[in-house]
């Protein structure tokens, strides 16, 4: 969405921060408006609208997750967390990365807001029949398990080997 004839620079800045595609002051030519609209259309087409992860379908436009066609009912931050984790399934995403990507924070706040949002996300996924996908790793990072994968084995010598032997070969998938 583009806003036209917004005179105050501070107001244009506020609109851009709210998510408007563009905000212009008075007097842009039709050629300039056309070029900006085309740029916004190209940007919109380059972004994926959906991400699929197993039974979960994430819809960026509605900012909702669906399991078997039913809305999960995510809070905007929960959706943003799941969208970010689904960007790199199977890979660890540090708490600092999530704080920046989801909250736009470049520092670690002295709150447990991230952990609370992850906990609520897990509860909603569990209620929707999709459990155990969001894993907290020992270093405090988070991971959306890749489909068909198992949680990582511990990396401390004999414990890792013992865990591997207890799993049994029939459970191993690569």
PDB file of N, CA and C in Angstrom, residues 99-171:
ATOM      1  N   UNK A  99      15.439 -12.617  18.440  1.00  0.00           N
ATOM      2  CA  UNK A  99      15.089 -11.315  19.012  1.00  0.00           C
ATOM      3  C   UNK A  99      15.206 -10.217  17.965  1.00  0.00           C
ATOM      4  N   UNK A 100      16.203 -10.310  17.106  1.00  0.00           N
ATOM      5  CA  UNK A 100      16.351  -9.292  16.060  1.00  0.00           C
ATOM      6  C   UNK A 100      15.309  -9.487  14.952  1.00  0.00           C
ATOM      7  N   UNK A 101      15.182 -10.719  14.463  1.00  0.00           N
ATOM      8  CA  UNK A 101      14.303 -10.976  13.320  1.00  0.00           C
ATOM      9  C   UNK A 101      12.821 -10.792  13.649  1.00  0.00           C
ATOM     10  N   UNK A 102      12.424 -11.092  14.880  1.00  0.00           N
ATOM     11  CA  UNK A 102      11.011 -11.031  15.253  1.00  0.00           C
ATOM     12  C   UNK A 102      10.658  -9.722  15.962  1.00  0.00           C
ATOM     13  N   UNK A 103      11.522  -9.288  16.877  1.00  0.00           N
ATOM     14  CA  UNK A 103      11.236  -8.079  17.664  1.00  0.00           C
ATOM     15  C   UNK A 103      12.033  -6.864  17.195  1.00  0.00           C
ATOM     16  N   UNK A 104      12.998  -7.057  16.309  1.00  0.00           N
ATOM     17  CA  UNK A 104      13.906  -5.993  15.864  1.00  0.00           C
ATOM     18  C   UNK A 104      14.734  -5.433  17.018  1.00  0.00           C
ATOM     19  N   UNK A 105      15.099  -6.305  17.952  1.00  0.00           N
ATOM     20  CA  UNK A 105      15.948  -5.913  19.079  1.00  0.00           C
ATOM     21  C   UNK A 105      17.381  -6.311  18.789  1.00  0.00           C
ATOM     22  N   UNK A 106      18.297  -5.401  18.988  1.00  0.00           N
ATOM     23  CA  UNK A 106      19.714  -5.712  18.780  1.00  0.00           C
ATOM     24  C   UNK A 106      20.422  -5.958  20.107  1.00  0.00           C
ATOM     25  N   UNK A 107      19.653  -6.178  21.161  1.00  0.00           N
ATOM     26  CA  UNK A 107      20.214  -6.484  22.476  1.00  0.00           C
ATOM     27  C   UNK A 107      19.356  -7.567  23.119  1.00  0.00           C
ATOM     28  N   UNK A 108      19.873  -8.184  24.150  1.00  0.00           N
ATOM     29  CA  UNK A 108      19.141  -9.242  24.852  1.00  0.00           C
ATOM     30  C   UNK A 108      18.439  -8.637  26.063  1.00  0.00           C
ATOM     31  N   UNK A 109      17.112  -8.531  26.041  1.00  0.00           N
ATOM     32  CA  UNK A 109      16.406  -7.932  27.171  1.00  0.00           C
ATOM     33  C   UNK A 109      16.468  -8.841  28.399  1.00  0.00           C
ATOM     34  N   UNK A 110      16.255  -8.257  29.546  1.00  0.00           N
ATOM     35  CA  UNK A 110      16.291  -9.023  30.792  1.00  0.00           C
ATOM     36  C   UNK A 110      14.911  -9.590  31.114  1.00  0.00           C
ATOM     37  N   UNK A 111      14.233 -10.065  30.099  1.00  0.00           N
ATOM     38  CA  UNK A 111      12.923 -10.693  30.278  1.00  0.00           C
ATOM     39  C   UNK A 111      12.963 -12.072  29.637  1.00  0.00           C
ATOM     40  N   UNK A 112      11.944 -12.848  29.919  1.00  0.00           N
ATOM     41  CA  UNK A 112      11.845 -14.175  29.305  1.00  0.00           C
ATOM     42  C   UNK A 112      10.782 -14.185  28.210  1.00  0.00           C
ATOM     43  N   UNK A 113      10.577 -13.063  27.564  1.00  0.00           N
ATOM     44  CA  UNK A 113       9.534 -12.930  26.552  1.00  0.00           C
ATOM     45  C   UNK A 113       9.686 -13.951  25.427  1.00  0.00           C
ATOM     46  N   UNK A 114      10.900 -14.170  24.965  1.00  0.00           N
ATOM     47  CA  UNK A 114      11.121 -15.144  23.891  1.00  0.00           C
ATOM     48  C   UNK A 114      10.695 -16.536  24.342  1.00  0.00           C
ATOM     49  N   UNK A 115      11.131 -16.946  25.522  1.00  0.00           N
ATOM     50  CA  UNK A 115      10.772 -18.275  26.037  1.00  0.00           C
ATOM     51  C   UNK A 115       9.261 -18.407  26.220  1.00  0.00           C
ATOM     52  N   UNK A 116       8.608 -17.363  26.679  1.00  0.00           N
ATOM     53  CA  UNK A 116       7.155 -17.393  26.866  1.00  0.00           C
ATOM     54  C   UNK A 116       6.449 -17.539  25.523  1.00  0.00           C
ATOM     55  N   UNK A 117       6.875 -16.777  24.526  1.00  0.00           N
ATOM     56  CA  UNK A 117       6.254 -16.881  23.202  1.00  0.00           C
ATOM     57  C   UNK A 117       6.476 -18.264  22.590  1.00  0.00           C
ATOM     58  N   UNK A 118       7.673 -18.819  22.757  1.00  0.00           N
ATOM     59  CA  UNK A 118       7.946 -20.165  22.235  1.00  0.00           C
ATOM     60  C   UNK A 118       7.064 -21.182  22.954  1.00  0.00           C
ATOM     61  N   UNK A 119       6.911 -21.044  24.264  1.00  0.00           N
ATOM     62  CA  UNK A 119       6.065 -21.956  25.034  1.00  0.00           C
ATOM     63  C   UNK A 119       4.614 -21.897  24.555  1.00  0.00           C
ATOM     64  N   UNK A 120       4.110 -20.707  24.332  1.00  0.00           N
ATOM     65  CA  UNK A 120       2.732 -20.553  23.844  1.00  0.00           C
ATOM     66  C   UNK A 120       2.578 -21.107  22.428  1.00  0.00           C
ATOM     67  N   UNK A 121       3.595 -20.902  21.595  1.00  0.00           N
ATOM     68  CA  UNK A 121       3.578 -21.456  20.242  1.00  0.00           C
ATOM     69  C   UNK A 121       3.512 -22.978  20.298  1.00  0.00           C
ATOM     70  N   UNK A 122       4.347 -23.576  21.144  1.00  0.00           N
ATOM     71  CA  UNK A 122       4.333 -25.040  21.289  1.00  0.00           C
ATOM     72  C   UNK A 122       2.966 -25.535  21.749  1.00  0.00           C
ATOM     73  N   UNK A 123       2.370 -24.849  22.718  1.00  0.00           N
ATOM     74  CA  UNK A 123       1.063 -25.262  23.237  1.00  0.00           C
ATOM     75  C   UNK A 123       0.000 -25.216  22.141  1.00  0.00           C
ATOM     76  N   UNK A 124       0.013 -24.180  21.325  1.00  0.00           N
ATOM     77  CA  UNK A 124      -0.979 -24.067  20.250  1.00  0.00           C
ATOM     78  C   UNK A 124      -0.749 -25.122  19.176  1.00  0.00           C
ATOM     79  N   UNK A 125       0.510 -25.411  18.869  1.00  0.00           N
ATOM     80  CA  UNK A 125       0.794 -26.474  17.899  1.00  0.00           C
ATOM     81  C   UNK A 125       0.356 -27.830  18.456  1.00  0.00           C
ATOM     82  N   UNK A 126       0.614 -28.065  19.740  1.00  0.00           N
ATOM     83  CA  UNK A 126       0.211 -29.320  20.389  1.00  0.00           C
ATOM     84  C   UNK A 126      -1.307 -29.470  20.319  1.00  0.00           C
ATOM     85  N   UNK A 127      -2.040 -28.408  20.637  1.00  0.00           N
ATOM     86  CA  UNK A 127      -3.502 -28.432  20.595  1.00  0.00           C
ATOM     87  C   UNK A 127      -4.009 -28.720  19.185  1.00  0.00           C
ATOM     88  N   UNK A 128      -3.259 -28.297  18.188  1.00  0.00           N
ATOM     89  CA  UNK A 128      -3.641 -28.514  16.785  1.00  0.00           C
ATOM     90  C   UNK A 128      -3.204 -29.874  16.262  1.00  0.00           C
ATOM     91  N   UNK A 129      -2.568 -30.667  17.116  1.00  0.00           N
ATOM     92  CA  UNK A 129      -2.152 -32.004  16.718  1.00  0.00           C
ATOM     93  C   UNK A 129      -0.756 -32.097  16.146  1.00  0.00           C
ATOM     94  N   UNK A 130       0.015 -31.038  16.269  1.00  0.00           N
ATOM     95  CA  UNK A 130       1.392 -31.029  15.770  1.00  0.00           C
ATOM     96  C   UNK A 130       2.289 -30.735  16.963  1.00  0.00           C
ATOM     97  N   UNK A 131       2.883 -31.769  17.513  1.00  0.00           N
ATOM     98  CA  UNK A 131       3.653 -31.611  18.750  1.00  0.00           C
ATOM     99  C   UNK A 131       5.127 -31.909  18.517  1.00  0.00           C
ATOM    100  N   UNK A 132       5.964 -31.265  19.282  1.00  0.00           N
ATOM    101  CA  UNK A 132       7.386 -31.577  19.298  1.00  0.00           C
ATOM    102  C   UNK A 132       8.203 -31.023  18.153  1.00  0.00           C
ATOM    103  N   UNK A 133       7.683 -30.070  17.410  1.00  0.00           N
ATOM    104  CA  UNK A 133       8.435 -29.546  16.269  1.00  0.00           C
ATOM    105  C   UNK A 133       9.442 -28.470  16.649  1.00  0.00           C
ATOM    106  N   UNK A 134       9.134 -27.679  17.668  1.00  0.00           N
ATOM    107  CA  UNK A 134      10.024 -26.595  18.074  1.00  0.00           C
ATOM    108  C   UNK A 134      10.862 -27.092  19.242  1.00  0.00           C
ATOM    109  N   UNK A 135      12.152 -27.163  19.013  1.00  0.00           N
ATOM    110  CA  UNK A 135      13.080 -27.707  20.008  1.00  0.00           C
ATOM    111  C   UNK A 135      13.970 -26.592  20.556  1.00  0.00           C
ATOM    112  N   UNK A 136      14.209 -26.639  21.867  1.00  0.00           N
ATOM    113  CA  UNK A 136      15.188 -25.749  22.489  1.00  0.00           C
ATOM    114  C   UNK A 136      16.484 -26.530  22.611  1.00  0.00           C
ATOM    115  N   UNK A 137      17.549 -25.997  22.090  1.00  0.00           N
ATOM    116  CA  UNK A 137      18.845 -26.663  22.123  1.00  0.00           C
ATOM    117  C   UNK A 137      19.603 -26.266  23.389  1.00  0.00           C
ATOM    118  N   UNK A 138      20.597 -27.065  23.798  1.00  0.00           N
ATOM    119  CA  UNK A 138      21.322 -26.785  25.045  1.00  0.00           C
ATOM    120  C   UNK A 138      21.942 -25.395  25.117  1.00  0.00           C
ATOM    121  N   UNK A 139      22.299 -24.812  23.995  1.00  0.00           N
ATOM    122  CA  UNK A 139      22.920 -23.481  24.022  1.00  0.00           C
ATOM    123  C   UNK A 139      21.888 -22.354  24.068  1.00  0.00           C
ATOM    124  N   UNK A 140      20.590 -22.703  24.165  1.00  0.00           N
ATOM    125  CA  UNK A 140      19.540 -21.694  24.243  1.00  0.00           C
ATOM    126  C   UNK A 140      18.979 -21.282  22.902  1.00  0.00           C
ATOM    127  N   UNK A 141      19.490 -21.867  21.822  1.00  0.00           N
ATOM    128  CA  UNK A 141      18.939 -21.567  20.501  1.00  0.00           C
ATOM    129  C   UNK A 141      17.712 -22.450  20.269  1.00  0.00           C
ATOM    130  N   UNK A 142      16.998 -22.159  19.195  1.00  0.00           N
ATOM    131  CA  UNK A 142      15.775 -22.889  18.874  1.00  0.00           C
ATOM    132  C   UNK A 142      15.891 -23.472  17.478  1.00  0.00           C
ATOM    133  N   UNK A 143      15.124 -24.544  17.259  1.00  0.00           N
ATOM    134  CA  UNK A 143      15.181 -25.235  15.977  1.00  0.00           C
ATOM    135  C   UNK A 143      13.798 -25.789  15.653  1.00  0.00           C
ATOM    136  N   UNK A 144      13.363 -25.593  14.422  1.00  0.00           N
ATOM    137  CA  UNK A 144      12.171 -26.263  13.928  1.00  0.00           C
ATOM    138  C   UNK A 144      12.666 -27.558  13.309  1.00  0.00           C
ATOM    139  N   UNK A 145      12.288 -28.671  13.913  1.00  0.00           N
ATOM    140  CA  UNK A 145      12.813 -29.950  13.450  1.00  0.00           C
ATOM    141  C   UNK A 145      12.441 -30.186  11.995  1.00  0.00           C
ATOM    142  N   UNK A 146      13.413 -30.646  11.252  1.00  0.00           N
ATOM    143  CA  UNK A 146      13.171 -31.001   9.860  1.00  0.00           C
ATOM    144  C   UNK A 146      12.244 -32.210   9.831  1.00  0.00           C
ATOM    145  N   UNK A 147      11.382 -32.276   8.868  1.00  0.00           N
ATOM    146  CA  UNK A 147      10.438 -33.385   8.765  1.00  0.00           C
ATOM    147  C   UNK A 147      11.218 -34.685   8.622  1.00  0.00           C
ATOM    148  N   UNK A 148      10.833 -35.683   9.428  1.00  0.00           N
ATOM    149  CA  UNK A 148      11.499 -36.978   9.391  1.00  0.00           C
ATOM    150  C   UNK A 148      12.752 -37.045  10.235  1.00  0.00           C
ATOM    151  N   UNK A 149      13.088 -35.973  10.936  1.00  0.00           N
ATOM    152  CA  UNK A 149      14.300 -35.995  11.753  1.00  0.00           C
ATOM    153  C   UNK A 149      13.953 -36.292  13.203  1.00  0.00           C
ATOM    154  N   UNK A 150      14.943 -36.622  13.939  1.00  0.00           N
ATOM    155  CA  UNK A 150      14.821 -36.856  15.373  1.00  0.00           C
ATOM    156  C   UNK A 150      15.572 -35.745  16.085  1.00  0.00           C
ATOM    157  N   UNK A 151      15.243 -35.499  17.357  1.00  0.00           N
ATOM    158  CA  UNK A 151      16.040 -34.533  18.112  1.00  0.00           C
ATOM    159  C   UNK A 151      17.503 -34.938  18.121  1.00  0.00           C
ATOM    160  N   UNK A 152      18.375 -33.952  18.169  1.00  0.00           N
ATOM    161  CA  UNK A 152      19.814 -34.215  18.152  1.00  0.00           C
ATOM    162  C   UNK A 152      20.230 -35.021  19.372  1.00  0.00           C
ATOM    163  N   UNK A 153      21.159 -35.930  19.169  1.00  0.00           N
ATOM    164  CA  UNK A 153      21.712 -36.695  20.279  1.00  0.00           C
ATOM    165  C   UNK A 153      22.694 -35.832  21.047  1.00  0.00           C
ATOM    166  N   UNK A 154      22.861 -36.095  22.360  1.00  0.00           N
ATOM    167  CA  UNK A 154      23.857 -35.330  23.111  1.00  0.00           C
ATOM    168  C   UNK A 154      25.249 -35.577  22.558  1.00  0.00           C
ATOM    169  N   UNK A 155      26.106 -34.580  22.678  1.00  0.00           N
ATOM    170  CA  UNK A 155      27.440 -34.670  22.100  1.00  0.00           C
ATOM    171  C   UNK A 155      28.517 -34.874  23.152  1.00  0.00           C
ATOM    172  N   UNK A 156      28.193 -35.558  24.235  1.00  0.00           N
ATOM    173  CA  UNK A 156      29.192 -35.719  25.284  1.00  0.00           C
ATOM    174  C   UNK A 156      29.615 -37.182  25.447  1.00  0.00           C
ATOM    175  N   UNK A 157      30.377 -37.652  24.504  1.00  0.00           N
ATOM    176  CA  UNK A 157      31.043 -38.947  24.601  1.00  0.00           C
ATOM    177  C   UNK A 157      30.102 -40.123  24.722  1.00  0.00           C
ATOM    178  N   UNK A 158      30.222 -40.864  25.827  1.00  0.00           N
ATOM    179  CA  UNK A 158      29.474 -42.100  26.021  1.00  0.00           C
ATOM    180  C   UNK A 158      27.965 -41.884  26.021  1.00  0.00           C
ATOM    181  N   UNK A 159      27.514 -40.757  26.533  1.00  0.00           N
ATOM    182  CA  UNK A 159      26.076 -40.510  26.530  1.00  0.00           C
ATOM    183  C   UNK A 159      25.520 -40.520  25.112  1.00  0.00           C
ATOM    184  N   UNK A 160      26.242 -39.945  24.188  1.00  0.00           N
ATOM    185  CA  UNK A 160      25.792 -39.926  22.800  1.00  0.00           C
ATOM    186  C   UNK A 160      25.741 -41.338  22.238  1.00  0.00           C
ATOM    187  N   UNK A 161      26.750 -42.131  22.495  1.00  0.00           N
ATOM    188  CA  UNK A 161      26.781 -43.505  22.010  1.00  0.00           C
ATOM    189  C   UNK A 161      25.681 -44.324  22.660  1.00  0.00           C
ATOM    190  N   UNK A 162      25.486 -44.176  23.982  1.00  0.00           N
ATOM    191  CA  UNK A 162      24.423 -44.905  24.668  1.00  0.00           C
ATOM    192  C   UNK A 162      23.055 -44.544  24.094  1.00  0.00           C
ATOM    193  N   UNK A 163      22.822 -43.247  23.855  1.00  0.00           N
ATOM    194  CA  UNK A 163      21.554 -42.815  23.285  1.00  0.00           C
ATOM    195  C   UNK A 163      21.340 -43.398  21.902  1.00  0.00           C
ATOM    196  N   UNK A 164      22.392 -43.459  21.107  1.00  0.00           N
ATOM    197  CA  UNK A 164      22.328 -44.020  19.764  1.00  0.00           C
ATOM    198  C   UNK A 164      21.960 -45.497  19.835  1.00  0.00           C
ATOM    199  N   UNK A 165      22.586 -46.235  20.746  1.00  0.00           N
ATOM    200  CA  UNK A 165      22.318 -47.661  20.862  1.00  0.00           C
ATOM    201  C   UNK A 165      20.898 -47.926  21.355  1.00  0.00           C
ATOM    202  N   UNK A 166      20.374 -47.073  22.238  1.00  0.00           N
ATOM    203  CA  UNK A 166      19.013 -47.255  22.747  1.00  0.00           C
ATOM    204  C   UNK A 166      17.964 -46.980  21.672  1.00  0.00           C
ATOM    205  N   UNK A 167      18.282 -46.140  20.694  1.00  0.00           N
ATOM    206  CA  UNK A 167      17.294 -45.772  19.676  1.00  0.00           C
ATOM    207  C   UNK A 167      16.880 -46.964  18.825  1.00  0.00           C
ATOM    208  N   UNK A 168      17.793 -47.857  18.548  1.00  0.00           N
ATOM    209  CA  UNK A 168      17.471 -48.978  17.685  1.00  0.00           C
ATOM    210  C   UNK A 168      17.518 -48.581  16.227  1.00  0.00           C
ATOM    211  N   UNK A 169      17.979 -49.481  15.398  1.00  0.00           N
ATOM    212  CA  UNK A 169      18.166 -49.157  13.980  1.00  0.00           C
ATOM    213  C   UNK A 169      16.854 -48.873  13.262  1.00  0.00           C
ATOM    214  N   UNK A 170      15.739 -49.472  13.717  1.00  0.00           N
ATOM    215  CA  UNK A 170      14.478 -49.258  13.019  1.00  0.00           C
ATOM    216  C   UNK A 170      13.978 -47.822  13.145  1.00  0.00           C
ATOM    217  N   UNK A 171      14.484 -47.066  14.116  1.00  0.00           N
ATOM    218  CA  UNK A 171      14.036 -45.692  14.315  1.00  0.00           C
ATOM    219  C   UNK A 171      14.913 -44.677  13.601  1.00  0.00           C
TER     220      UNK A 171
END
